[in-house]
mmCIF file of C-alpha atoms in Angstrom:
data_model
loop_
_atom_site.group_PDB
_atom_site.id
_atom_site.type_symbol
_atom_site.label_atom_id
_atom_site.label_comp_id
_atom_site.label_asym_id
_atom_site.label_seq_id
_atom_site.Cartn_x
_atom_site.Cartn_y
_atom_site.Cartn_z
ATOM 1 C CA MET M 1 -54.082 -43.006 -29.525
ATOM 2 C CA TRP M 2 -55.180 -42.859 -25.923
ATOM 3 C CA GLY M 3 -51.807 -43.524 -24.051
ATOM 4 C CA SER M 4 -50.436 -40.626 -26.394
ATOM 5 C CA MET M 5 -53.110 -38.577 -25.056
ATOM 6 C CA VAL M 6 -52.573 -39.324 -21.462
ATOM 7 C CA ARG M 7 -49.132 -38.380 -21.973
ATOM 8 C CA ARG M 8 -49.654 -35.575 -23.165
ATOM 9 C CA LEU M 9 -52.333 -34.460 -20.501
ATOM 10 C CA ALA M 10 -49.663 -35.305 -17.708
ATOM 11 C CA LEU M 11 -47.143 -33.089 -19.430
ATOM 12 C CA ALA M 12 -49.287 -30.462 -19.838
ATOM 13 C CA THR M 13 -50.268 -30.838 -16.023
ATOM 14 C CA ALA M 14 -47.211 -30.890 -14.764
ATOM 15 C CA LEU M 15 -45.762 -27.729 -17.094
ATOM 16 C CA ALA M 16 -48.765 -25.984 -15.599
ATOM 17 C CA ALA M 17 -48.810 -27.138 -12.059
ATOM 18 C CA ALA M 18 -44.713 -26.274 -11.969
ATOM 19 C CA GLY M 19 -45.682 -22.629 -13.631
ATOM 20 C CA VAL M 20 -43.068 -23.013 -16.222
ATOM 21 C CA PRO M 21 -43.851 -22.031 -19.171
ATOM 22 C CA VAL M 22 -43.436 -24.016 -22.852
ATOM 23 C CA VAL M 23 -41.207 -22.309 -25.034
ATOM 24 C CA VAL M 24 -43.093 -22.481 -28.428
ATOM 25 C CA THR M 25 -41.660 -21.928 -32.199
ATOM 26 C CA ALA M 26 -43.048 -21.780 -35.459
ATOM 27 C CA GLN M 27 -40.803 -25.231 -35.777
ATOM 28 C CA ALA M 28 -41.853 -26.614 -32.524
ATOM 29 C CA ALA M 29 -43.694 -30.131 -32.408
ATOM 30 C CA PRO M 30 -47.773 -30.358 -32.661
ATOM 31 C CA GLU M 31 -46.782 -32.367 -29.525
ATOM 32 C CA THR M 32 -45.489 -29.267 -27.735
ATOM 33 C CA VAL M 33 -47.800 -26.861 -29.229
ATOM 34 C CA ALA M 34 -50.681 -28.990 -27.902
ATOM 35 C CA ALA M 35 -49.429 -29.408 -24.868
ATOM 36 C CA ARG M 36 -49.123 -25.402 -24.386
ATOM 37 C CA ALA M 37 -51.954 -24.815 -25.463
ATOM 38 C CA LEU M 38 -53.862 -27.082 -22.988
ATOM 39 C CA ALA M 39 -51.847 -25.553 -20.044
ATOM 40 C CA ALA M 40 -52.966 -21.907 -21.620
ATOM 41 C CA ALA M 41 -56.122 -22.646 -22.066
ATOM 42 C CA VAL M 42 -58.223 -20.456 -20.011
ATOM 43 C CA PRO M 43 -62.453 -21.417 -18.752
ATOM 44 C CA ALA M 44 -65.286 -19.777 -20.158
ATOM 45 C CA PRO M 45 -67.279 -17.967 -17.983
ATOM 46 C CA ASP M 46 -69.836 -20.686 -17.905
ATOM 47 C CA GLY M 47 -67.536 -23.296 -17.119
ATOM 48 C CA SER M 48 -66.964 -24.787 -20.339
ATOM 49 C CA ARG M 49 -63.208 -25.657 -20.831
ATOM 50 C CA ALA M 50 -60.454 -27.504 -22.780
ATOM 51 C CA VAL M 51 -60.109 -31.049 -21.100
ATOM 52 C CA ALA M 52 -58.104 -32.668 -23.135
ATOM 53 C CA ALA M 53 -55.384 -31.924 -26.251
ATOM 54 C CA ALA M 54 -53.871 -34.371 -28.744
ATOM 55 C CA ALA M 55 -51.383 -33.742 -31.872
ATOM 56 C CA ASN M 56 -53.336 -36.518 -33.931
ATOM 57 C CA GLY M 57 -52.567 -34.949 -37.266
ATOM 58 C CA PRO M 58 -52.889 -35.165 -40.262
ATOM 59 C CA GLY M 59 -49.609 -32.174 -40.296
ATOM 60 C CA ARG M 60 -49.962 -30.039 -37.049
ATOM 61 C CA VAL M 61 -53.461 -30.374 -36.719
ATOM 62 C CA ILE M 62 -54.629 -30.622 -32.995
ATOM 63 C CA ASP M 63 -57.514 -32.299 -31.419
ATOM 64 C CA LEU M 64 -58.471 -30.244 -28.933
ATOM 65 C CA THR M 65 -61.430 -31.533 -26.734
ATOM 66 C CA VAL M 66 -63.613 -29.000 -25.033
ATOM 67 C CA TYR M 67 -66.447 -29.551 -22.212
ATOM 68 C CA SER M 68 -69.344 -27.836 -23.436
ATOM 69 C CA ALA M 69 -71.526 -26.583 -20.013
ATOM 70 C CA ALA M 70 -74.519 -25.370 -22.564
ATOM 71 C CA MET M 71 -74.849 -28.618 -24.113
ATOM 72 C CA ASP M 72 -73.038 -31.111 -21.096
ATOM 73 C CA ARG M 73 -70.794 -33.050 -22.969
ATOM 74 C CA PRO M 74 -67.262 -33.110 -24.754
ATOM 75 C CA ILE M 75 -66.900 -31.626 -28.072
ATOM 76 C CA THR M 76 -64.483 -32.342 -30.718
ATOM 77 C CA VAL M 77 -62.730 -29.602 -31.994
ATOM 78 C CA ALA M 78 -60.095 -29.568 -35.138
ATOM 79 C CA VAL M 79 -57.419 -26.439 -34.739
ATOM 80 C CA LEU M 80 -54.799 -25.562 -36.855
ATOM 81 C CA PRO M 81 -52.493 -23.662 -35.166
ATOM 82 C CA ALA M 82 -51.171 -20.396 -36.770
ATOM 83 C CA ALA M 83 -47.984 -20.769 -38.797
ATOM 84 C CA ASP M 84 -45.850 -19.029 -35.328
ATOM 85 C CA PRO M 85 -48.217 -20.349 -32.701
ATOM 86 C CA GLU M 86 -46.643 -17.959 -29.788
ATOM 87 C CA ALA M 87 -47.788 -14.945 -31.778
ATOM 88 C CA PRO M 88 -50.839 -13.082 -31.885
ATOM 89 C CA ALA M 89 -53.596 -14.800 -35.086
ATOM 90 C CA GLY M 90 -57.225 -14.147 -35.680
ATOM 91 C CA SER M 91 -59.038 -17.540 -35.606
ATOM 92 C CA LEU M 92 -60.986 -18.436 -39.096
ATOM 93 C CA TYR M 93 -63.960 -20.946 -37.710
ATOM 94 C CA LEU M 94 -64.802 -22.872 -40.388
ATOM 95 C CA ILE M 95 -68.526 -24.904 -39.775
ATOM 96 C CA ASN M 96 -69.335 -28.156 -41.640
ATOM 97 C CA GLY M 97 -72.543 -29.206 -43.544
ATOM 98 C CA VAL M 98 -75.123 -31.777 -42.602
ATOM 99 C CA ASP M 99 -73.001 -34.368 -41.093
ATOM 100 C CA GLY M 100 -71.331 -32.055 -38.935
ATOM 101 C CA GLY M 101 -68.340 -33.024 -40.735
ATOM 102 C CA THR M 102 -68.321 -36.970 -40.331
ATOM 103 C CA ASP M 103 -70.727 -39.852 -39.280
ATOM 104 C CA THR M 104 -68.256 -41.661 -37.212
ATOM 105 C CA ALA M 105 -66.075 -40.915 -34.402
ATOM 106 C CA ASP M 106 -63.158 -40.054 -36.125
ATOM 107 C CA TRP M 107 -63.444 -36.785 -38.223
ATOM 108 C CA ARG M 108 -60.289 -37.689 -40.650
ATOM 109 C CA GLU M 109 -62.956 -40.811 -41.544
ATOM 110 C CA GLY M 110 -65.312 -37.906 -42.533
ATOM 111 C CA SER M 111 -66.238 -35.311 -45.274
ATOM 112 C CA ASN M 112 -65.409 -31.877 -44.050
ATOM 113 C CA TRP M 113 -63.279 -28.869 -44.057
ATOM 114 C CA LEU M 114 -59.935 -30.804 -43.746
ATOM 115 C CA THR M 115 -60.424 -33.865 -45.562
ATOM 116 C CA LYS M 116 -62.020 -32.778 -48.513
ATOM 117 C CA THR M 117 -60.681 -29.638 -49.269
ATOM 118 C CA ASP M 118 -56.432 -28.618 -49.170
ATOM 119 C CA ALA M 119 -57.094 -26.178 -46.153
ATOM 120 C CA ILE M 120 -54.434 -28.102 -44.187
ATOM 121 C CA ASP M 121 -51.733 -26.768 -47.047
ATOM 122 C CA PHE M 122 -53.303 -23.898 -48.133
ATOM 123 C CA PHE M 123 -53.091 -22.013 -44.230
ATOM 124 C CA GLY M 124 -50.264 -23.679 -43.574
ATOM 125 C CA GLY M 125 -48.221 -20.778 -43.690
ATOM 126 C CA ALA M 126 -50.939 -18.173 -42.487
ATOM 127 C CA GLN M 127 -50.927 -16.389 -39.326
ATOM 128 C CA ALA M 128 -54.725 -17.360 -38.594
ATOM 129 C CA THR M 129 -55.524 -20.037 -36.251
ATOM 130 C CA ILE M 130 -58.123 -22.540 -38.029
ATOM 131 C CA VAL M 131 -61.092 -23.872 -36.074
ATOM 132 C CA MET M 132 -63.139 -26.715 -37.305
ATOM 133 C CA PRO M 133 -65.763 -28.122 -34.748
ATOM 134 C CA ILE M 134 -67.111 -31.996 -35.144
ATOM 135 C CA GLY M 135 -70.447 -32.790 -34.481
ATOM 136 C CA GLY M 136 -73.670 -30.863 -34.788
ATOM 137 C CA ALA M 137 -75.334 -33.344 -37.717
ATOM 138 C CA GLY M 138 -78.764 -31.835 -39.139
ATOM 139 C CA THR M 139 -78.724 -29.134 -35.689
ATOM 140 C CA PHE M 140 -78.216 -25.976 -38.022
ATOM 141 C CA TYR M 141 -76.226 -25.038 -35.402
ATOM 142 C CA THR M 142 -78.400 -23.448 -33.197
ATOM 143 C CA ASP M 143 -79.714 -23.520 -29.831
ATOM 144 C CA TRP M 144 -82.954 -25.813 -29.521
ATOM 145 C CA GLN M 145 -85.560 -24.990 -27.230
ATOM 146 C CA ALA M 146 -85.949 -28.258 -26.248
ATOM 147 C CA ASP M 147 -83.724 -31.528 -25.924
ATOM 148 C CA ASP M 148 -84.240 -33.882 -28.324
ATOM 149 C CA PRO M 149 -84.945 -37.375 -27.108
ATOM 150 C CA VAL M 150 -83.240 -39.007 -30.163
ATOM 151 C CA THR M 151 -80.446 -36.570 -30.925
ATOM 152 C CA GLY M 152 -80.055 -34.727 -27.274
ATOM 153 C CA ARG M 153 -78.946 -31.569 -26.238
ATOM 154 C CA HIS M 154 -78.368 -29.023 -28.764
ATOM 155 C CA ARG M 155 -77.113 -25.634 -27.775
ATOM 156 C CA TRP M 156 -74.697 -25.194 -30.474
ATOM 157 C CA ARG M 157 -75.053 -21.371 -31.093
ATOM 158 C CA SER M 158 -74.163 -21.090 -27.474
ATOM 159 C CA PHE M 159 -70.910 -22.945 -27.751
ATOM 160 C CA LEU M 160 -69.866 -21.337 -31.163
ATOM 161 C CA THR M 161 -70.305 -17.749 -29.841
ATOM 162 C CA GLN M 162 -69.655 -18.072 -26.083
ATOM 163 C CA GLU M 163 -67.827 -20.945 -24.907
ATOM 164 C CA LEU M 164 -65.771 -21.544 -27.526
ATOM 165 C CA PRO M 165 -64.104 -18.651 -28.607
ATOM 166 C CA PRO M 166 -62.620 -17.466 -24.926
ATOM 167 C CA ILE M 167 -61.107 -21.100 -25.163
ATOM 168 C CA ILE M 168 -59.403 -20.560 -27.907
ATOM 169 C CA ASP M 169 -58.051 -17.277 -27.533
ATOM 170 C CA SER M 170 -56.213 -18.094 -24.531
ATOM 171 C CA ALA M 171 -54.785 -21.726 -25.718
ATOM 172 C CA PHE M 172 -53.936 -20.075 -29.291
ATOM 173 C CA HIS M 173 -53.115 -16.182 -28.630
ATOM 174 C CA GLY M 174 -55.998 -15.277 -30.233
ATOM 175 C CA THR M 175 -56.815 -11.427 -31.230
ATOM 176 C CA GLY M 176 -60.568 -11.537 -30.985
ATOM 177 C CA ARG M 177 -60.671 -10.384 -34.279
ATOM 178 C CA ASP M 178 -62.533 -13.560 -36.063
ATOM 179 C CA ALA M 179 -63.941 -15.040 -39.343
ATOM 180 C CA VAL M 180 -66.450 -17.880 -39.729
ATOM 181 C CA ALA M 181 -67.482 -19.408 -43.098
ATOM 182 C CA GLY M 182 -69.878 -22.376 -43.751
ATOM 183 C CA LEU M 183 -71.109 -24.312 -46.753
ATOM 184 C CA SER M 184 -74.896 -25.449 -47.242
ATOM 185 C CA MET M 185 -76.631 -26.487 -43.889
ATOM 186 C CA ALA M 186 -74.047 -24.218 -41.656
ATOM 187 C CA SER M 187 -75.011 -21.226 -44.072
ATOM 188 C CA SER M 188 -77.798 -20.045 -41.962
ATOM 189 C CA ALA M 189 -75.707 -21.196 -39.119
ATOM 190 C CA VAL M 190 -72.920 -18.753 -40.000
ATOM 191 C CA PHE M 191 -74.701 -15.690 -40.323
ATOM 192 C CA ARG M 192 -76.456 -16.132 -36.995
ATOM 193 C CA MET M 193 -73.032 -16.361 -34.910
ATOM 194 C CA ALA M 194 -72.144 -13.380 -36.492
ATOM 195 C CA GLN M 195 -75.124 -11.526 -35.767
ATOM 196 C CA GLU M 196 -75.361 -12.940 -32.382
ATOM 197 C CA ALA M 197 -71.516 -11.597 -31.856
ATOM 198 C CA PRO M 198 -70.545 -9.004 -34.728
ATOM 199 C CA HIS M 199 -67.716 -7.733 -32.024
ATOM 200 C CA ARG M 200 -66.133 -10.936 -33.001
ATOM 201 C CA PHE M 201 -67.373 -12.132 -36.241
ATOM 202 C CA ARG M 202 -66.171 -9.506 -38.370
ATOM 203 C CA MET M 203 -66.513 -11.361 -41.961
ATOM 204 C CA VAL M 204 -69.028 -14.452 -42.471
ATOM 205 C CA GLY M 205 -68.788 -16.572 -45.719
ATOM 206 C CA SER M 206 -71.614 -18.804 -47.061
ATOM 207 C CA PHE M 207 -71.145 -21.090 -50.039
ATOM 208 C CA SER M 208 -74.072 -22.789 -51.821
ATOM 209 C CA GLY M 209 -76.549 -22.310 -48.935
ATOM 210 C CA CYS M 210 -80.217 -20.999 -48.200
ATOM 211 C CA VAL M 211 -80.666 -18.551 -45.467
ATOM 212 C CA ARG M 212 -84.337 -17.666 -45.168
ATOM 213 C CA THR M 213 -85.364 -20.295 -43.034
ATOM 214 C CA SER M 214 -88.500 -19.410 -41.363
ATOM 215 C CA ASP M 215 -90.945 -18.583 -44.591
ATOM 216 C CA PRO M 216 -92.906 -21.709 -45.875
ATOM 217 C CA ALA M 217 -90.127 -23.075 -48.469
ATOM 218 C CA GLY M 218 -87.481 -22.521 -45.398
ATOM 219 C CA GLN M 219 -89.659 -24.090 -42.892
ATOM 220 C CA ALA M 220 -89.794 -27.519 -45.490
ATOM 221 C CA MET M 221 -86.439 -27.406 -45.876
ATOM 222 C CA VAL M 222 -85.155 -27.480 -42.076
ATOM 223 C CA ALA M 223 -87.686 -30.001 -41.311
ATOM 224 C CA SER M 224 -86.636 -32.051 -44.359
ATOM 225 C CA ILE M 225 -82.444 -32.348 -42.921
ATOM 226 C CA VAL M 226 -83.590 -32.269 -39.158
ATOM 227 C CA THR M 227 -86.189 -35.235 -40.079
ATOM 228 C CA ALA M 228 -83.474 -36.791 -42.083
ATOM 229 C CA ARG M 229 -80.779 -36.812 -39.071
ATOM 230 C CA GLN M 230 -83.813 -38.591 -36.612
ATOM 231 C CA GLY M 231 -84.132 -35.075 -35.161
ATOM 232 C CA ASN M 232 -87.822 -33.580 -34.139
ATOM 233 C CA PRO M 233 -87.652 -30.136 -35.457
ATOM 234 C CA ILE M 234 -90.315 -28.909 -33.012
ATOM 235 C CA ASN M 235 -87.605 -29.315 -30.416
ATOM 236 C CA MET M 236 -85.851 -26.905 -32.392
ATOM 237 C CA TRP M 237 -87.784 -23.686 -32.797
ATOM 238 C CA GLY M 238 -91.143 -24.810 -31.818
ATOM 239 C CA PRO M 239 -94.087 -25.932 -34.665
ATOM 240 C CA PRO M 240 -94.736 -23.889 -37.660
ATOM 241 C CA GLY M 241 -95.218 -20.411 -36.747
ATOM 242 C CA HIS M 242 -93.695 -20.423 -33.386
ATOM 243 C CA PRO M 243 -91.994 -16.914 -33.288
ATOM 244 C CA ALA M 244 -88.608 -18.542 -32.841
ATOM 245 C CA TRP M 245 -88.462 -19.606 -36.094
ATOM 246 C CA ALA M 246 -88.632 -15.713 -36.994
ATOM 247 C CA ALA M 247 -86.158 -14.818 -35.046
ATOM 248 C CA ASN M 248 -83.362 -17.121 -36.239
ATOM 249 C CA ASP M 249 -84.036 -16.490 -39.692
ATOM 250 C CA PRO M 250 -80.630 -14.484 -40.624
ATOM 251 C CA TYR M 251 -83.141 -12.716 -43.670
ATOM 252 C CA LEU M 252 -85.557 -11.333 -41.903
ATOM 253 C CA GLN M 253 -82.643 -10.400 -39.110
ATOM 254 C CA ALA M 254 -80.485 -9.250 -41.553
ATOM 255 C CA GLU M 255 -80.005 -5.878 -39.957
ATOM 256 C CA LYS M 256 -78.012 -7.264 -37.521
ATOM 257 C CA LEU M 257 -75.336 -7.791 -40.229
ATOM 258 C CA ARG M 258 -74.977 -4.088 -40.557
ATOM 259 C CA GLY M 259 -70.723 -3.693 -40.458
ATOM 260 C CA VAL M 260 -69.796 -7.347 -40.995
ATOM 261 C CA GLN M 261 -68.496 -8.044 -43.975
ATOM 262 C CA VAL M 262 -70.299 -10.556 -46.344
ATOM 263 C CA TYR M 263 -69.366 -12.953 -49.044
ATOM 264 C CA VAL M 264 -71.706 -15.462 -50.652
ATOM 265 C CA SER M 265 -71.223 -17.816 -53.225
ATOM 266 C CA THR M 266 -73.241 -20.721 -55.192
ATOM 267 C CA GLY M 267 -72.913 -22.548 -57.757
ATOM 268 C CA ASN M 268 -76.313 -22.579 -60.299
ATOM 269 C CA GLY M 269 -76.438 -26.918 -60.676
ATOM 270 C CA VAL M 270 -75.659 -26.066 -64.400
ATOM 271 C CA PRO M 271 -72.926 -28.771 -64.705
ATOM 272 C CA GLY M 272 -69.274 -27.157 -64.413
ATOM 273 C CA PRO M 273 -65.678 -27.584 -64.975
ATOM 274 C CA LEU M 274 -64.891 -29.771 -61.735
ATOM 275 C CA ASP M 275 -68.154 -31.866 -62.839
ATOM 276 C CA THR M 276 -66.292 -34.446 -64.754
ATOM 277 C CA LEU M 277 -65.073 -38.282 -64.249
ATOM 278 C CA SER M 278 -61.297 -36.454 -63.427
ATOM 279 C CA GLY M 279 -63.317 -33.708 -60.647
ATOM 280 C CA PRO M 280 -62.370 -33.534 -57.486
ATOM 281 C CA GLY M 281 -63.281 -36.311 -55.351
ATOM 282 C CA ILE M 282 -64.982 -38.260 -58.345
ATOM 283 C CA ALA M 283 -61.569 -40.547 -59.117
ATOM 284 C CA HIS M 284 -63.243 -41.496 -62.462
ATOM 285 C CA ASN M 285 -66.195 -42.948 -60.837
ATOM 286 C CA PRO M 286 -69.165 -42.835 -62.771
ATOM 287 C CA VAL M 287 -71.693 -43.420 -60.118
ATOM 288 C CA LYS M 288 -70.334 -40.470 -57.940
ATOM 289 C CA LEU M 289 -70.223 -37.953 -61.199
ATOM 290 C CA ALA M 290 -73.871 -39.004 -61.368
ATOM 291 C CA ASP M 291 -74.647 -38.247 -57.792
ATOM 292 C CA GLN M 292 -72.965 -34.968 -57.907
ATOM 293 C CA LEU M 293 -74.488 -33.896 -61.282
ATOM 294 C CA LEU M 294 -78.143 -34.895 -60.334
ATOM 295 C CA ILE M 295 -78.622 -34.493 -56.272
ATOM 296 C CA GLY M 296 -76.103 -31.638 -56.231
ATOM 297 C CA GLY M 297 -76.997 -30.276 -59.903
ATOM 298 C CA VAL M 298 -80.759 -30.115 -58.050
ATOM 299 C CA LEU M 299 -79.126 -28.515 -54.441
ATOM 300 C CA ASP M 300 -77.014 -25.785 -55.613
ATOM 301 C CA GLY M 301 -80.244 -24.769 -58.521
ATOM 302 C CA ILE M 302 -82.308 -24.336 -55.424
ATOM 303 C CA THR M 303 -79.643 -22.447 -53.698
ATOM 304 C CA VAL M 304 -78.915 -20.325 -56.703
ATOM 305 C CA VAL M 305 -82.616 -18.820 -56.155
ATOM 306 C CA CYS M 306 -81.775 -18.604 -52.265
ATOM 307 C CA THR M 307 -78.898 -16.163 -52.837
ATOM 308 C CA ARG M 308 -80.212 -14.219 -55.349
ATOM 309 C CA MET M 309 -83.129 -13.469 -52.535
ATOM 310 C CA LEU M 310 -80.355 -12.799 -49.888
ATOM 311 C CA ARG M 311 -78.462 -10.292 -52.128
ATOM 312 C CA ASP M 312 -82.074 -8.656 -52.960
ATOM 313 C CA ARG M 313 -82.636 -7.904 -49.354
ATOM 314 C CA LEU M 314 -78.951 -6.732 -48.359
ATOM 315 C CA ALA M 315 -79.864 -3.881 -51.247
ATOM 316 C CA GLU M 316 -83.092 -3.352 -50.021
ATOM 317 C CA LEU M 317 -81.283 -2.678 -46.478
ATOM 318 C CA ASP M 318 -77.606 -0.764 -47.825
ATOM 319 C CA ILE M 319 -75.898 -3.350 -46.429
ATOM 320 C CA SER M 320 -72.826 -4.033 -48.361
ATOM 321 C CA ALA M 321 -71.743 -7.520 -49.617
ATOM 322 C CA THR M 322 -70.001 -9.577 -52.036
ATOM 323 C CA PHE M 323 -72.371 -11.700 -54.204
ATOM 324 C CA ASP M 324 -69.871 -14.584 -56.431
ATOM 325 C CA PHE M 325 -72.528 -16.511 -58.858
ATOM 326 C CA ARG M 326 -70.672 -18.944 -60.456
ATOM 327 C CA ALA M 327 -71.630 -19.065 -64.474
ATOM 328 C CA ALA M 328 -71.548 -22.868 -63.018
ATOM 329 C CA GLY M 329 -71.229 -25.905 -61.077
ATOM 330 C CA THR M 330 -72.680 -28.056 -58.403
ATOM 331 C CA HIS M 331 -73.061 -28.590 -54.734
ATOM 332 C CA SER M 332 -69.676 -30.463 -54.132
ATOM 333 C CA TRP M 333 -66.252 -29.638 -52.504
ATOM 334 C CA GLY M 334 -64.204 -29.095 -55.435
ATOM 335 C CA TYR M 335 -65.967 -25.719 -55.654
ATOM 336 C CA TRP M 336 -65.960 -25.094 -51.836
ATOM 337 C CA GLU M 337 -62.929 -25.180 -52.053
ATOM 338 C CA ARG M 338 -62.386 -22.375 -54.780
ATOM 339 C CA ASP M 339 -65.012 -20.407 -52.156
ATOM 340 C CA MET M 340 -62.286 -21.175 -49.351
ATOM 341 C CA HIS M 341 -59.535 -19.335 -51.100
ATOM 342 C CA ALA M 342 -61.658 -16.391 -52.500
ATOM 343 C CA PHE M 343 -62.859 -16.201 -49.249
ATOM 344 C CA TRP M 344 -59.708 -16.160 -47.347
ATOM 345 C CA GLU M 345 -58.136 -13.450 -50.038
ATOM 346 C CA ARG M 346 -60.811 -10.911 -48.032
ATOM 347 C CA ALA M 347 -60.460 -12.383 -44.250
ATOM 348 C CA ARG M 348 -56.526 -12.369 -44.394
ATOM 349 C CA ALA M 349 -56.166 -8.448 -43.787
ATOM 350 C CA LEU M 350 -58.820 -8.893 -41.015
ATOM 351 C CA LEU M 351 -57.127 -12.112 -39.617
ATOM 352 C CA THR M 352 -53.243 -11.641 -39.675
ATOM 353 C CA PRO M 353 -52.209 -8.977 -37.169
#
C-alpha cells in the first residue's frame, strides 16, 4: 500500500511541477483521479492541506489525507468522486457515529457509511462527491475547549466547516452547495455544522439521534459517550452549566437553522422488518440479533423522544422540516441505509448541477 501511495504522490508532484493538467474523464482510473485531486487541491486559509491521495478502493473510493492545522495532525477522508470527476458537483458529507467509523487504522475494517450500507453502489452514478471523514470517536465532532490528556486535541467543527470544504472543492470541482448527514452521536454534530456554516451546508439529515445536549438528560448522555471513549467531557464544553454547553446545543440554537433544509428520522425501538435473523448485518446470528433488539431497541426508544422534542421546537420557531417517524425499527445500519436513500431523494436537486 505504501509503495503505491509513494508512486501516486510522485506522479501528482511531477504533474503539478510540470504544469501539465491531468485529463480525467468519467471512465478515468481511480489512480488518475486521485493524482489529479491531489495536484489540484488548494490549501485552506489556515494552512490545512491535502498531503496524500491514494486509490485504495473499494471501487472508486479515494483515501485523501488532509493535514488539519487546527488539530495539528493528518486526518483520513474517504472520498467517492462524482460520476464525472471533471464536472462541477456538490458534496454530501456523511458523518459517522460513536466510533468515528473505525476502531482500527483502516476504515475498511470498521462500521461506517461505506462498509455498512450500499453507499458506494448507490451513489456510484451520482454527480455528487461523497465525503466521509474518519476519526472523532466519542468527540461529538465539536471543538473542545482543552486538549484531552488521553484522547488528544479535538477541533472537529473547525476541520469540518472551515478546513476541509475548500480543499474538497478545489480537488473535486465543488460547487460550494453541500449537504451533511449523520447518525446517532453525529446527529447533533451535523446540526452544529449547518448552524455554523449555513451558506455551505444547505441541507442537514439526522438519523436516530438526540440533538438536545445541554439539559440534564443531554449532559448525561454526552458524558456517558465521551467517558466510554476515555475522554473527559469537562475538556469538551467545560463543567455542567458552563455557557459552552448551551452555545453548542442545536436545540437551543435552532433559530440558526432558518433557511436550511432539515430532514430527521428515527425508529421507536419496536422490532421492525429488518430486525430478523435474515436482516442486514445479522447473518442468521442470534447473538447479533439479540444485541440489535435489546441495545438498538433501547437506543431508538430514547431517540424517538428526542426527535419529538426537536419537532416541537422547530414548529414553535416556524422552521420548516421533514420528520420521518418510522412505525418500527431499531438503532441499526439497515434502517440508516433507508434513511440515507430517503435523504438523497431530497438532496439530489441541491447537489447535482
